Structures are given as C-alpha cells and as structure tokens.
Amino acid sequence: MFLSTHPTQEEASSHVASQIIARINTFRPTQNRKFILCLPTGGTPFLVYRELARRCEEGEVSFEHVITINLDEYVGLGSEHPQSYCHFMEENFFSKGKLQSPNIIFTRPFPSPSPYHTILTPSPVDIPPNQSHLLPGHPIPPNTTPEHSCASYESLITSLGGIHLLFMGIGENGHIGFNEPGSSFGGRTRVIKLDEGTRGVNARFFDDPSEIPTHALTMGIGTIREAREMIVLALGKKKAEAVRRAVEDGVNHLCPASALQLHENVRFVTDNEASQNLRETTKTYLMAQVPAEPSPPSQDERHGPNVTLVKRPNRPNALRGSSFNLSLSPLSPREESHQHTWSRPPSPVSARNKANDEIIAVQGTNGDQKTALDTSKHDEDNEPEPPTKTLLSQGKIKINEKLNVKNDKGDEDCQVM
Ligand SMILES: N[C@@H]1[C@@H](O)[C@H](O)[C@@H](COP(=O)(O)O)O[C@@H]1O
C-alpha cells in the first residue's frame, strides 16, 4: 500500500487524474489491446472526471481504446433517474452534460427519455459508447434476474482479461463499492442490501428520502481485489476515520476497505483532512513507499512517429474513431427500456489461466445474442491479447463488422448482426 496526501481536494483529485492518464499512456492501448479501467461514482470522483475530460480535450490522453467498467449501481433507479450511477457517469464524464438529439443509439444504458433520440455532442471524452459498461439497476434486462446480471458482469470482466486499474472512493463506514461492513473479502458481484448508515449518508443526493434505494448491485471485494492496481481517493474530514481504519487498523470484515492492505498495488490518495487521523509514522512510511513513475511516452510516441498531431474534430463521440456502424430502426417502448450494455445471462465459459496474468478466454452464444471474443496473441511483451470485442446483438441494434472471432461452430471471421 502506498499513500499520497495533498493539501487540497483539487490537488488530490488532479494527482489521481495524472495517475490514470499516466497508466493509460504507459500502457499504450490500441484497437486490439484495450486498457480496462474501473470507475466509481459518488461525490468524491467529481473533480477527477472534470480533470480527465479537460486533459483529454487538450490531447494529453485518449479514451478511444479504453474500456470502462463501473463499480456499482442502485437497484430500482432507471438510467434516466438523476441519481442513478448510469446518469451520473453520462453527466459527469462520458458526455459532460452535453446531451442533445437525435439519431445515434448507444449500447450502454442512457439517461434520456428515449435512447435513440439522444446524441452526445460534442463531448471532450472520446470513449466510444459501446466501451462503457454499467450494472443494470433498472429495469432488469428481459429473461434474466439481478443475480444473472451480476454473474454476467463477472463474465464480462473475465472476458476482458481483468481490470488494469480500479479507481474508487471509500464510504464513511469503510465500504468500497457498495460492499457494506461484514461483506466477505472473497465476495463477487452481487445484489446487496444497503446499510442504513449508507442510505443516510447518500440521502443528500435525493430530494425525496423515500426514493433512496434499499438495495444495490456491486462488484464484490473479491472481484475488486483482482484488479492489477487500485487507486482509492478519500477527500474531507468525514473520511478521516474510515481512512485510518482502512490503513492502520487490522484487516477485518467490519471495515471492507481494510482488505486492500493485502493487495500489493494499492494507492490511497487523500487531501490533508482525510489523512488527519493517520499517525505521522504511517504517513512517513507509506508515502516513502510510493514507486517511481515510469515515464509515459511522449505524444509523438503515442501517436506513432509518422503521424501529425491534429486536434480531434468537434463531433459526436459515437462518430469519433468508431470501429463499427450502428444501423437503427425505431424501438418499441419495451425494447427501449432494455437497452443495457450488459443484458444477457452468463455464457458458457472456458477459461485458461496463463502464469499470473489472469487472462481468460470466454466463448459462448445464447440464442441470437453472441459474445465474440478476440483471443489472438499479442506479440508485444509476449503477453496474450486480452479479448477486446464483446458485442451484443439485441433488439433492433445491428452491429455490422467483420470480426476475427470464432462463433459457436468454430468458424472464423463471422459477421455479427
Ligand atoms: N457506492 C458509493 C461508493 O462507490 C463511493 O465510493 C462511496 C463514497 O461516496 P462519496 O464519494 O459520495 O463520499 O459511497 C457511495 O455510496
């Protein structure tokens, strides 16, 4: 565990944004080698998202080859609800509040009365919409259950080869994601009943207290701990005791964040207020542990030696660097309400673990829904290529792309419609 403390919330948030950007740029993600980034919601990450969007707009980082996976979601709040985490992500990061209409449909749940009447323009964050994944809080996709959605989310993470960087906050009671005190350290993505304390703390976001959900979907602590690297941001004196318990107390189930003490690559980032309960010796030693930063590639290196840097045009995300075309036909109200990124029951899973890489290949079909995964090897670094293409064919969305994948009969180069 490492610790990085900063005088203000702005400086701590900027540091986290810098860390995320450095990891993405050092990784040098490509179309066939995506960077898998897990993201949180809540009040804490707000400034980080603002900073990431600003620096993306300035060309310091691109999310074109980043896949995002969110930590948690309330049960019962539709994507149009302003307090759903889906809505939060659209408003604060994916589209930065610039929602207009019409024409483009998105494969992630979308906070608009009608998904196909909404377009993002012109967002500085260049992440293609089909590369953002959230747990479906409401409505639960057809022919499935919340438990199935959770199992599917686990399969998704596995199919992507695991999470490279997991960024999250911490609850006042020490929760991570929505893993409340008492949660198993080996827990997987699941439905959880919210602690009354958490509901009380989060009541500040709701006009009507009766709307505060009683349950949530959350990645489990076991799922979280499998991320290769984690950044935990804690801001303000209300988090000081949770930070102290997570960092200085023994590892115990009543403080879920204390499980992170056992992970070898976790960085707590705080402002001075959030670290005020830590002993000076703790700060001294954990801050001394911060590893030297690998120098990220320059912009020229990232874009290749023969490419002239051009500021990205001001046009909708979905049209920017998109690798496939979406053709639309109007959806019935029922279909509209089921446009979830992740909406099918778990596929048959075949897994192979190579060394400690946790790269697992998944292949499966389910009726007309297909999961197509590219499991080809990646030459660079002799690492297996993480599967990068998880495509859902659902409702009236047609995905037209030649894929170098195998279908359930083993045929290669199939077309998913
Ligand atoms: N489920 C979320 C967590 O993901 C978040 O990290 C934590 C802190 O929230 P905040 O940042 O608003 O203090 O609690 C929320 O309820």
Coordinates of C-alpha atoms and ligand atoms in Angstrom, one line a residue:
M1 CA 0.0 0.0 0.0
F2 CA 1.1 3.5 -0.8
L3 CA -0.1 6.8 0.4
S4 CA -0.1 10.2 -1.3
T5 CA -1.5 13.1 0.6
H6 CA -2.2 16.6 -0.8
P7 CA -3.1 19.9 0.8
T8 CA -6.4 20.3 -1.1
Q9 CA -9.2 18.3 -2.7
E10 CA -8.3 19.9 -6.1
E11 CA -4.7 18.8 -5.8
A12 CA -5.5 15.3 -4.6
S13 CA -8.0 14.9 -7.5
S14 CA -5.5 16.3 -10.0
H15 CA -3.0 13.7 -8.8
V16 CA -5.5 10.9 -9.3
A17 CA -6.2 12.2 -12.8
S18 CA -2.5 12.3 -13.5
Q19 CA -2.1 8.7 -12.3
I20 CA -4.9 7.5 -14.5
I21 CA -3.5 9.3 -17.5
A22 CA 0.0 8.0 -16.9
R23 CA -1.2 4.4 -16.6
I24 CA -3.2 4.7 -19.9
N25 CA -0.4 6.3 -21.8
T26 CA 2.3 4.0 -20.5
F27 CA 0.1 1.0 -21.5
R28 CA -0.3 2.5 -25.0
P29 CA -3.7 0.9 -25.6
T30 CA -4.6 0.1 -29.2
Q31 CA -7.7 -1.2 -31.0
N32 CA -6.6 -4.8 -30.2
R33 CA -5.2 -4.1 -26.8
K34 CA -7.5 -2.1 -24.7
F35 CA -6.9 -0.6 -21.3
I36 CA -9.5 -1.8 -18.7
L37 CA -10.4 0.9 -16.3
C38 CA -12.9 0.5 -13.4
L39 CA -14.7 3.7 -12.4
P40 CA -16.6 4.9 -9.3
T41 CA -19.4 7.4 -8.6
G42 CA -20.3 9.5 -5.6
G43 CA -19.2 13.0 -4.7
T44 CA -15.5 12.1 -4.5
P45 CA -14.6 11.5 -8.1
F46 CA -16.3 14.6 -9.5
L47 CA -13.1 16.7 -9.8
V48 CA -11.2 13.8 -11.2
Y49 CA -13.7 13.4 -14.0
R50 CA -13.6 17.1 -14.8
E51 CA -9.8 17.0 -14.9
L52 CA -9.7 13.9 -17.1
A53 CA -12.2 15.5 -19.5
R54 CA -10.1 18.7 -19.7
R55 CA -6.9 16.9 -20.3
C56 CA -8.5 14.6 -22.9
E57 CA -9.7 17.6 -24.7
E58 CA -6.2 19.0 -24.7
G59 CA -4.9 15.8 -26.2
E60 CA -2.9 14.6 -23.2
V61 CA -4.9 11.3 -23.1
S62 CA -7.3 9.5 -25.3
F63 CA -10.0 7.1 -24.1
E64 CA -10.6 5.7 -27.6
H65 CA -9.0 2.4 -26.7
V66 CA -10.1 2.3 -23.0
I67 CA -12.9 0.1 -21.8
T68 CA -14.6 1.3 -18.6
I69 CA -16.5 -0.8 -16.1
N70 CA -18.4 0.8 -13.2
L71 CA -18.3 -0.4 -9.7
D72 CA -21.9 -0.4 -8.6
E73 CA -25.4 0.8 -9.3
Y74 CA -28.6 1.3 -7.3
V75 CA -31.3 -1.3 -7.7
G76 CA -34.6 0.3 -8.8
L77 CA -33.4 3.6 -10.4
G78 CA -33.7 3.7 -14.1
S79 CA -30.9 5.2 -16.2
E80 CA -33.0 8.3 -16.6
H81 CA -33.1 8.9 -12.8
P82 CA -30.7 11.7 -12.0
Q83 CA -29.3 9.7 -9.0
S84 CA -28.7 6.5 -10.9
Y85 CA -25.0 5.9 -11.4
C86 CA -25.6 5.5 -15.1
H87 CA -26.9 9.0 -15.2
F88 CA -24.0 10.2 -13.1
M89 CA -21.5 8.8 -15.5
E90 CA -23.1 10.3 -18.5
E91 CA -23.4 13.7 -16.9
N92 CA -20.0 13.9 -15.2
F93 CA -17.8 12.0 -17.6
F94 CA -19.0 10.3 -20.7
S95 CA -20.8 13.2 -22.1
K96 CA -20.1 16.0 -19.6
G97 CA -23.8 17.0 -19.7
K98 CA -23.9 17.8 -23.3
L99 CA -26.9 15.8 -24.3
Q100 CA -28.8 16.7 -27.5
S101 CA -30.8 14.8 -30.1
P102 CA -31.3 12.7 -32.2
N103 CA -30.0 9.8 -34.5
I104 CA -27.4 7.9 -32.6
I105 CA -28.2 4.9 -30.4
F106 CA -25.9 3.8 -27.6
T107 CA -25.3 0.4 -26.3
R108 CA -24.8 1.5 -22.7
P109 CA -27.9 2.5 -20.7
F110 CA -28.6 6.1 -21.3
P111 CA -30.3 8.8 -19.3
S112 CA -32.7 10.1 -21.7
P113 CA -36.4 9.6 -22.2
S114 CA -35.6 7.7 -25.4
P115 CA -32.2 6.3 -26.1
Y116 CA -32.5 6.7 -29.8
H117 CA -33.4 10.3 -29.6
T118 CA -30.2 11.2 -27.8
I119 CA -26.9 12.1 -29.1
L120 CA -23.7 13.2 -27.4
T121 CA -22.3 16.4 -28.8
P122 CA -19.5 17.4 -28.6
S123 CA -18.1 15.7 -25.6
P124 CA -14.4 16.1 -24.9
V125 CA -14.2 12.5 -23.7
D126 CA -13.6 10.3 -26.7
I127 CA -14.6 7.0 -25.4
P128 CA -16.9 5.0 -27.8
P129 CA -20.2 4.4 -26.1
N130 CA -20.0 0.6 -26.6
Q131 CA -16.9 0.5 -24.5
S132 CA -18.6 1.6 -21.3
H133 CA -20.2 -0.9 -19.1
L134 CA -22.5 -0.4 -16.1
L135 CA -24.5 -2.8 -14.0
P136 CA -28.2 -2.6 -14.9
G137 CA -30.1 -1.2 -11.9
H138 CA -33.5 -0.9 -13.5
P139 CA -35.2 -2.3 -15.4
I140 CA -33.6 -5.7 -15.2
P141 CA -33.0 -6.9 -18.7
P142 CA -35.6 -9.3 -20.1
N143 CA -35.3 -13.0 -19.4
T144 CA -32.9 -12.5 -16.6
T145 CA -32.6 -11.6 -12.9
P146 CA -30.4 -9.2 -11.0
E147 CA -28.3 -12.3 -10.0
H148 CA -27.9 -13.2 -13.7
S149 CA -26.8 -9.6 -14.5
C150 CA -24.2 -9.8 -11.7
A151 CA -22.9 -13.1 -13.0
S152 CA -22.8 -11.7 -16.5
Y153 CA -20.8 -8.7 -15.2
E154 CA -18.2 -11.1 -13.7
S155 CA -18.0 -13.0 -17.0
L156 CA -17.5 -9.7 -18.8
I157 CA -14.6 -8.7 -16.6
T158 CA -13.1 -12.1 -17.0
S159 CA -13.5 -12.0 -20.8
L160 CA -11.7 -8.7 -20.9
G161 CA -8.7 -10.2 -19.1
G162 CA -9.3 -8.5 -15.8
I163 CA -9.0 -4.9 -14.7
H164 CA -5.8 -3.0 -15.2
L165 CA -6.7 0.0 -13.0
L166 CA -9.5 0.3 -10.5
F167 CA -10.3 3.8 -9.2
M168 CA -12.7 4.1 -6.3
G169 CA -13.8 6.1 -3.3
I170 CA -14.4 4.9 0.3
G171 CA -17.6 5.2 2.3
E172 CA -17.7 6.8 5.8
N173 CA -18.3 3.3 7.2
G174 CA -15.3 1.9 5.3
H175 CA -17.3 0.4 2.4
I176 CA -15.8 0.0 -1.1
G177 CA -18.2 -0.1 -4.0
F178 CA -21.4 -1.0 -2.0
N179 CA -19.7 -3.7 0.0
E180 CA -21.0 -2.9 3.4
P181 CA -19.3 -3.7 6.7
G182 CA -19.4 -7.5 7.1
S183 CA -19.0 -8.3 3.4
S184 CA -16.9 -11.2 2.6
F185 CA -13.4 -10.4 1.2
G186 CA -13.9 -13.1 -1.4
G187 CA -17.3 -11.8 -2.5
R188 CA -18.2 -11.4 -6.1
T189 CA -20.6 -9.1 -8.0
R190 CA -24.0 -9.3 -6.4
V191 CA -27.1 -7.7 -5.0
I192 CA -26.6 -6.2 -1.6
K193 CA -28.9 -4.6 1.0
L194 CA -27.7 -1.2 1.8
D195 CA -26.6 -0.3 5.3
E196 CA -28.9 2.2 6.9
G197 CA -25.9 4.4 7.6
T198 CA -25.0 4.4 3.9
R199 CA -28.6 5.3 2.9
G200 CA -28.5 8.1 5.4
V201 CA -25.2 9.5 4.0
N202 CA -26.4 9.2 0.4
A203 CA -29.7 10.9 1.3
R204 CA -28.1 14.2 0.5
F205 CA -28.4 13.4 -3.2
F206 CA -32.1 12.7 -3.1
D207 CA -34.9 15.3 -2.9
D208 CA -37.3 12.7 -1.6
P209 CA -35.9 10.4 1.1
S210 CA -38.5 7.7 0.1
E211 CA -36.6 7.4 -3.2
I212 CA -33.3 6.2 -1.6
P213 CA -32.9 2.7 -2.8
T214 CA -32.7 -0.1 -0.3
H215 CA -30.5 -2.4 -2.5
A216 CA -27.7 -2.0 -4.9
L217 CA -25.6 -4.1 -7.3
T218 CA -21.9 -4.0 -6.6
M219 CA -18.7 -5.6 -7.6
G220 CA -17.6 -7.9 -4.8
I221 CA -14.5 -7.3 -2.7
G222 CA -13.0 -10.5 -4.3
T223 CA -13.7 -9.0 -7.7
I224 CA -12.1 -5.7 -6.7
R225 CA -9.1 -7.3 -5.2
E226 CA -8.3 -9.0 -8.5
A227 CA -7.6 -5.7 -10.2
R228 CA -3.9 -5.3 -11.0
E229 CA -3.8 -1.8 -9.5
M230 CA -6.1 0.3 -7.4
I231 CA -6.4 4.0 -6.5
V232 CA -8.6 4.9 -3.6
L233 CA -9.4 8.6 -3.3
A234 CA -10.6 10.0 0.0
L235 CA -11.5 13.7 0.5
G236 CA -12.6 15.7 3.5
K237 CA -12.5 15.1 7.2
K238 CA -15.7 12.9 7.1
K239 CA -13.5 10.3 5.5
A240 CA -10.6 10.6 8.0
E241 CA -11.8 7.8 10.3
A242 CA -12.6 5.4 7.5
V243 CA -9.1 6.0 6.1
R244 CA -7.5 5.4 9.5
R245 CA -9.4 2.2 10.0
A246 CA -8.6 1.0 6.4
V247 CA -4.9 1.8 6.7
E248 CA -4.0 1.4 10.3
D249 CA -6.4 -1.0 11.9
G250 CA -6.2 -4.7 11.4
V251 CA -7.7 -6.3 8.4
N252 CA -11.3 -7.1 9.3
H253 CA -14.7 -7.5 7.8
L254 CA -16.2 -4.6 9.6
C255 CA -14.0 -2.3 7.5
P256 CA -14.2 -3.6 3.9
A257 CA -11.5 -1.2 2.7
S258 CA -9.1 -2.8 5.1
A259 CA -9.0 -5.8 2.7
L260 CA -6.9 -3.6 0.5
Q261 CA -4.0 -3.9 2.9
L262 CA -3.4 -7.3 1.4
H263 CA -3.1 -6.1 -2.1
E264 CA 0.3 -5.2 -3.3
N265 CA -0.5 -2.3 -5.6
V266 CA -3.0 0.0 -3.9
R267 CA -2.5 3.7 -3.6
F268 CA -4.5 5.8 -1.2
V269 CA -4.7 9.4 -2.3
T270 CA -6.1 11.9 0.2
D271 CA -6.3 15.6 1.0
N272 CA -4.9 16.7 4.3
E273 CA -8.3 16.4 6.0
A274 CA -8.9 12.8 5.0
S275 CA -5.4 11.8 6.3
Q276 CA -5.6 13.8 9.5
N277 CA -6.3 10.8 11.7
L278 CA -3.3 8.8 10.5
R279 CA -0.1 8.7 12.6
E280 CA 2.8 10.7 11.3
T281 CA 4.8 7.5 11.2
T282 CA 2.2 5.9 8.9
K283 CA 2.3 8.8 6.6
T284 CA 6.1 8.8 6.6
Y285 CA 6.5 5.2 5.8
L286 CA 3.6 4.7 3.4
M287 CA 4.5 7.9 1.5
A288 CA 8.1 6.7 1.2
Q289 CA 6.7 3.5 -0.5
V290 CA 5.4 5.4 -3.5
P291 CA 7.1 3.8 -6.5
A292 CA 8.9 5.9 -9.1
E293 CA 6.7 6.8 -12.0
P294 CA 7.6 5.2 -15.3
S295 CA 8.0 7.9 -17.8
P296 CA 5.0 7.8 -20.1
P297 CA 5.5 8.0 -23.9
S298 CA 5.5 11.5 -25.4
Q299 CA 2.6 12.5 -27.5
D300 CA 4.6 11.7 -30.6
E301 CA 5.4 8.3 -29.4
R302 CA 1.8 7.6 -28.5
H303 CA 0.6 8.6 -31.9
G304 CA 3.4 7.0 -33.9
P305 CA 6.4 8.6 -35.5
N306 CA 4.9 9.5 -38.8
V307 CA 1.6 10.9 -37.6
T308 CA 0.9 14.6 -37.4
L309 CA -1.0 15.5 -34.3
V310 CA -4.3 17.0 -35.2
K311 CA -6.8 18.3 -32.6
R312 CA -9.8 16.0 -32.7
P313 CA -12.7 17.5 -34.5
N314 CA -15.7 18.7 -32.6
R315 CA -18.1 16.0 -33.4
P316 CA -20.1 13.4 -31.5
N317 CA -18.3 10.8 -29.6
A318 CA -20.1 8.0 -31.4
L319 CA -18.7 9.2 -34.7
R320 CA -15.2 9.7 -33.5
G321 CA -12.8 6.8 -34.2
S322 CA -15.8 4.5 -34.2
S323 CA -14.9 1.0 -35.2
F324 CA -18.3 -0.1 -36.3
N325 CA -21.5 1.2 -37.6
L326 CA -24.8 1.0 -35.8
S327 CA -27.9 1.0 -38.0
L328 CA -31.2 1.8 -36.4
S329 CA -34.8 1.2 -36.6
P330 CA -37.3 2.7 -34.1
L331 CA -37.7 0.6 -31.0
S332 CA -40.8 -0.3 -29.3
P333 CA -41.2 1.1 -25.7
R334 CA -40.4 -2.3 -24.4
E335 CA -37.2 -2.5 -26.4
E336 CA -36.2 1.0 -25.4
S337 CA -36.3 0.1 -21.8
H338 CA -34.0 -2.8 -22.3
Q339 CA -31.0 -1.1 -24.0
H340 CA -28.5 -2.2 -21.5
T341 CA -24.8 -2.7 -22.1
W342 CA -24.9 -5.9 -20.3
S343 CA -28.1 -7.7 -20.5
R344 CA -27.8 -11.4 -21.0
P345 CA -27.4 -14.4 -18.8
P346 CA -24.0 -15.9 -18.3
S347 CA -22.4 -17.6 -21.3
P348 CA -20.7 -20.9 -21.1
V349 CA -17.2 -20.1 -20.0
S350 CA -14.0 -21.8 -21.0
A351 CA -11.0 -20.4 -19.1
R352 CA -7.3 -20.7 -19.3
N353 CA -5.0 -19.0 -16.8
K354 CA -1.6 -18.2 -18.1
A355 CA 1.0 -17.5 -15.4
N356 CA -0.3 -14.8 -13.2
D357 CA -1.9 -12.8 -16.0
E358 CA -5.4 -13.8 -15.2
I359 CA -6.1 -13.7 -19.0
I360 CA -9.1 -15.9 -19.5
A361 CA -10.8 -16.6 -22.8
V362 CA -14.5 -16.9 -22.9
Q363 CA -16.6 -18.0 -25.8
G364 CA -20.3 -18.6 -26.0
T365 CA -23.6 -18.0 -27.6
N366 CA -27.1 -17.6 -26.2
G367 CA -29.8 -17.7 -28.8
D368 CA -29.4 -14.7 -31.0
Q369 CA -27.1 -13.0 -28.6
K370 CA -23.5 -13.6 -29.3
T371 CA -20.4 -12.9 -27.4
A372 CA -17.5 -12.6 -29.7
L373 CA -14.0 -12.5 -28.3
D374 CA -10.7 -12.0 -29.9
T375 CA -8.3 -14.2 -28.1
S376 CA -5.4 -13.8 -30.5
K377 CA -1.9 -13.4 -29.0
H378 CA -0.4 -10.0 -28.7
D379 CA 3.2 -10.0 -29.9
E380 CA 4.4 -7.1 -27.8
D381 CA 5.8 -8.2 -24.4
N382 CA 4.8 -11.8 -25.3
E383 CA 1.5 -11.2 -23.5
P384 CA -1.7 -12.8 -24.5
E385 CA -4.0 -10.3 -26.1
P386 CA -6.9 -9.6 -23.8
P387 CA -10.2 -10.3 -25.6
T388 CA -11.5 -7.0 -26.7
K389 CA -14.7 -7.4 -28.5
T390 CA -17.8 -8.1 -26.5
L391 CA -20.7 -7.5 -28.8
L392 CA -24.3 -7.9 -28.0
S393 CA -26.8 -8.3 -30.8
Q394 CA -30.1 -7.2 -29.2
G395 CA -33.4 -5.7 -30.1
K396 CA -33.1 -3.7 -33.3
I397 CA -29.4 -2.7 -33.0
K398 CA -27.4 -4.2 -35.8
I399 CA -23.7 -4.4 -35.4
N400 CA -22.0 -4.6 -38.8
E401 CA -18.4 -5.5 -38.5
K402 CA -16.2 -8.2 -39.8
L403 CA -14.7 -9.8 -36.8
N404 CA -11.8 -12.1 -36.4
V405 CA -13.6 -14.3 -34.0
K406 CA -14.9 -17.8 -33.7
N407 CA -18.6 -18.5 -33.5
D408 CA -20.0 -21.4 -31.6
K409 CA -19.2 -23.7 -34.6
G410 CA -15.6 -22.6 -34.6
D411 CA -16.0 -20.7 -37.9
E412 CA -13.7 -17.7 -38.1
D413 CA -14.4 -14.3 -39.5
C414 CA -18.1 -14.4 -38.8
Q415 CA -20.3 -11.4 -39.0
V416 CA -22.5 -10.5 -36.1
M417 CA -25.8 -8.9 -37.0
Ligands
LIG1 N1 -21.3 3.4 -3.5 C1 -20.6 4.6 -3.5 C2 -19.2 4.3 -3.4 O1 -18.8 3.8 -4.7 C3 -18.5 5.6 -3.0 O2 -17.1 5.4 -3.2 C4 -18.8 5.9 -1.6 C5 -18.4 7.2 -1.2 O3 -19.2 8.2 -1.7 P1 -18.9 9.7 -1.7 O4 -17.8 9.8 -2.7 O5 -20.1 10.4 -2.2 O6 -18.4 10.1 -0.4 O7 -20.1 5.6 -1.3 C6 -21.1 5.5 -2.3 O8 -22.2 5.2 -1.8

